[in-house]
Amino acid sequence: ATRTPVTEFEVRLRVPADKETGNEQPISRTFRSDTGRFTWKAAPAGRWRVTVIAKGYQRFELDELRIAKGETTSEIVAPLLRGHRLTGRVFDQTSGAPIGTARVTYRESHLSLIEGSQRRTAEATSKEDGSFVLDGVPAGRITVTAYANDYAYREREVVAGKETPRVDIGLNRGGLIAGHLTEADGTAIAGSVSLISLDGDIGYGGESK
């Protein structure tokens, strides 16, 4: 069968799992190629995990690639599989009103929220009517998360496949925490305040005025 090349894709380099501390940001480049081939000139030397991402496709991962300084590595082959399409709507749980500009992401359900954010390859922003489309999600059990200003985030777990069910996510207004940051004598000071869940999966932060 003839293989159709993917003409636009992103290649990400991340340190191997045994060196990861949780704060690393991937090094990435986007390529456009009629043949699907690419050349990353002056790629950083070292041991890397490689992720290849293209719209509408599931991500491809190579656990380890060694890049030696001054040498050309062997060509890698990244066979991409078409992903599944997930649709849904974000709305106010109390009023039923649609929520626009909500950020919708997903992760494989066996991953923590932090691990999922490091490996995420697709996300969407809801429209004025609250609708959204996630294109390229993998088959299997996934967790869909919706975030919106002034609302508490919410997760829904679904099984993605050829007939992925529509995912409607109702959000509730978030709580408000206020206070003063002071020295021991009561003098107000500038600083930052963080709120982190006990399971360590998500945190919020703000600056004192």
Coordinates of C-alpha atoms in Angstrom, one line a residue:
A1 CA 0.0 0.0 0.0
T2 CA 1.2 3.5 -0.7
R3 CA 2.1 5.5 2.3
T4 CA 1.1 9.1 2.3
P5 CA 3.7 11.4 3.9
V6 CA 2.6 13.8 6.6
T7 CA 3.7 17.2 5.3
E8 CA 3.6 19.3 8.5
F9 CA 4.7 18.0 11.9
E10 CA 6.5 18.9 15.1
V11 CA 9.5 17.1 16.5
R12 CA 10.1 17.3 20.3
L13 CA 13.2 16.3 22.1
R14 CA 12.9 15.6 25.9
V15 CA 15.4 14.1 28.3
P16 CA 15.0 10.3 29.0
A17 CA 12.8 9.2 31.8
D18 CA 15.7 8.2 34.0
K19 CA 17.0 11.8 33.9
E20 CA 13.7 13.6 34.2
T21 CA 13.0 15.8 37.3
G22 CA 9.6 17.1 36.2
N23 CA 10.5 20.7 35.3
E24 CA 12.1 20.2 31.9
Q25 CA 10.6 21.8 28.8
P26 CA 11.0 20.0 25.5
I27 CA 13.1 21.4 22.7
S28 CA 10.9 21.5 19.6
R29 CA 10.9 22.4 15.9
T30 CA 8.2 22.4 13.3
F31 CA 8.9 21.1 9.9
R32 CA 7.0 21.3 6.5
S33 CA 8.0 18.7 3.9
D34 CA 6.3 17.3 0.8
T35 CA 8.1 14.0 1.4
G36 CA 7.7 13.7 5.2
R37 CA 11.5 13.8 5.6
F38 CA 13.2 16.4 7.8
T39 CA 16.7 17.5 8.7
W40 CA 17.3 19.1 12.1
K41 CA 20.6 21.0 11.7
A42 CA 22.7 21.6 14.9
A43 CA 20.4 19.4 17.0
P44 CA 21.7 19.4 20.6
A45 CA 23.9 16.4 21.4
G46 CA 22.9 13.9 24.1
R47 CA 20.4 11.2 24.9
W48 CA 16.8 12.2 24.1
R49 CA 13.3 10.9 23.9
V50 CA 11.7 11.9 20.6
T51 CA 8.0 12.7 20.1
V52 CA 6.6 13.5 16.6
I53 CA 3.3 15.3 16.5
A54 CA 0.9 16.2 13.6
K55 CA -2.6 17.5 13.6
G56 CA -5.2 14.7 13.4
Y57 CA -2.6 12.0 14.3
Q58 CA -1.7 10.2 17.4
R59 CA 1.8 11.1 18.7
F60 CA 4.7 8.9 17.9
E61 CA 7.4 8.3 20.6
L62 CA 10.9 6.9 20.4
D63 CA 12.2 6.1 23.9
E64 CA 15.8 7.0 23.2
L65 CA 17.9 8.6 20.5
R66 CA 21.6 9.4 20.9
I67 CA 22.8 12.5 19.1
A68 CA 26.6 12.7 19.0
K69 CA 28.3 16.1 18.5
G70 CA 29.7 16.5 15.0
E71 CA 28.0 13.3 13.7
T72 CA 24.9 12.6 11.6
T73 CA 22.5 10.2 13.3
S74 CA 20.7 7.5 11.4
E75 CA 17.4 8.5 9.9
I76 CA 14.5 7.8 12.2
V77 CA 11.2 6.5 10.9
A78 CA 8.0 7.8 12.5
P79 CA 4.9 5.9 11.4
L80 CA 1.9 8.0 12.5
L81 CA -1.5 6.6 13.1
R82 CA -4.7 8.6 12.6
G83 CA -6.2 9.7 15.9
H84 CA -9.8 9.8 16.9
R85 CA -12.1 12.9 16.9
L86 CA -13.7 13.9 20.2
T87 CA -16.4 16.5 20.4
G88 CA -18.2 18.1 23.3
R89 CA -19.5 21.2 25.0
V90 CA -18.4 23.2 28.1
F91 CA -21.2 24.8 30.1
D92 CA -22.1 26.4 33.4
Q93 CA -23.3 23.6 35.7
T94 CA -25.8 25.9 37.5
S95 CA -27.3 28.0 34.6
G96 CA -26.6 25.7 31.7
A97 CA -25.1 28.7 29.8
P98 CA -22.3 27.9 27.4
I99 CA -18.7 28.7 28.4
G100 CA -16.5 30.1 25.6
T101 CA -12.7 30.2 25.6
A102 CA -12.5 27.3 28.0
R103 CA -9.3 25.3 27.5
V104 CA -9.9 21.6 27.0
T105 CA -7.1 19.0 27.1
Y106 CA -6.8 15.3 27.5
R107 CA -4.4 12.7 28.8
E108 CA -4.3 8.9 28.9
S109 CA -6.1 8.0 32.1
H110 CA -3.2 6.0 33.6
L111 CA -1.1 9.1 33.6
S112 CA -1.1 11.8 36.4
L113 CA -2.2 15.3 35.4
I114 CA 1.5 16.5 35.4
E115 CA 2.7 13.5 33.4
G116 CA -0.2 14.1 30.9
S117 CA 0.6 17.7 30.5
Q118 CA 4.2 16.8 29.6
R119 CA 3.1 14.4 26.9
R120 CA 0.0 16.3 25.7
T121 CA -0.2 16.7 21.9
A122 CA -3.7 18.1 21.3
E123 CA -5.9 20.7 23.0
A124 CA -8.8 22.8 22.1
T125 CA -10.5 26.1 23.0
S126 CA -14.3 26.1 23.3
K127 CA -16.3 28.4 21.0
E128 CA -18.9 30.9 22.1
D129 CA -21.6 28.2 22.1
G130 CA -19.3 26.1 24.4
S131 CA -18.5 23.5 21.7
F132 CA -15.0 22.0 21.2
V133 CA -13.2 19.4 19.1
L134 CA -10.2 17.4 20.1
D135 CA -8.6 15.9 17.0
G136 CA -6.0 13.1 17.1
V137 CA -6.7 11.5 20.4
P138 CA -5.5 7.9 20.9
A139 CA -7.7 4.9 21.3
G140 CA -8.5 3.7 24.8
R141 CA -9.4 5.3 28.1
I142 CA -8.6 9.0 28.3
T143 CA -9.3 11.8 30.8
V144 CA -10.7 15.0 29.3
T145 CA -10.1 18.2 31.4
A146 CA -11.8 21.6 31.0
Y147 CA -10.4 24.8 32.5
A148 CA -12.1 28.3 32.4
N149 CA -11.5 31.6 34.2
D150 CA -13.5 31.9 37.5
Y151 CA -14.5 28.2 37.4
A152 CA -13.1 25.1 39.1
Y153 CA -11.6 22.7 36.6
R154 CA -13.4 19.4 36.0
E155 CA -12.4 16.0 34.5
R156 CA -14.4 13.4 32.6
E157 CA -13.2 10.0 31.7
V158 CA -14.2 8.4 28.3
V159 CA -13.2 5.6 26.1
A160 CA -12.0 6.9 22.7
G161 CA -12.5 4.9 19.6
K162 CA -14.4 4.8 16.3
E163 CA -17.6 5.8 18.0
T164 CA -16.2 8.1 20.8
P165 CA -19.2 9.5 22.8
R166 CA -19.8 13.2 22.9
V167 CA -18.3 14.7 26.1
D168 CA -20.3 17.5 27.8
I169 CA -18.5 19.1 30.8
G170 CA -20.4 21.2 33.3
L171 CA -18.2 23.5 35.4
N172 CA -19.0 25.1 38.8
R173 CA -17.8 28.5 39.9
G174 CA -14.5 28.2 41.8
G175 CA -14.1 29.3 45.4
L176 CA -12.3 32.5 46.5
I177 CA -9.5 32.5 49.0
A178 CA -8.2 35.9 50.2
G179 CA -5.7 37.0 52.8
H180 CA -2.7 39.2 53.7
L181 CA 1.0 38.4 53.4
T182 CA 2.9 40.1 56.2
E183 CA 6.0 40.0 58.3
A184 CA 5.9 38.8 61.9
D185 CA 5.2 42.4 63.0
G186 CA 2.3 42.8 60.6
T187 CA 4.1 44.8 58.0
A188 CA 2.6 44.0 54.5
I189 CA 5.1 42.5 52.1
A190 CA 5.0 41.5 48.4
G191 CA 5.3 37.9 47.5
S192 CA 3.6 34.9 46.0
V193 CA 1.1 32.4 47.4
S194 CA 0.5 28.9 46.0
L195 CA -2.3 26.5 46.6
I196 CA -1.5 22.9 45.8
S197 CA -3.8 19.9 46.0
L198 CA -2.7 17.2 48.5
D199 CA -2.3 14.6 45.7
G200 CA 0.2 17.0 44.0
D201 CA -1.6 16.9 40.6
I202 CA -2.5 20.6 40.3
G203 CA -1.7 23.9 41.8
Y204 CA -2.7 27.5 41.7
G205 CA -0.7 30.6 42.4
G206 CA -0.9 34.4 42.7
E207 CA 1.1 37.5 43.6
S208 CA 0.3 39.6 46.7
K209 CA -0.3 43.3 46.1

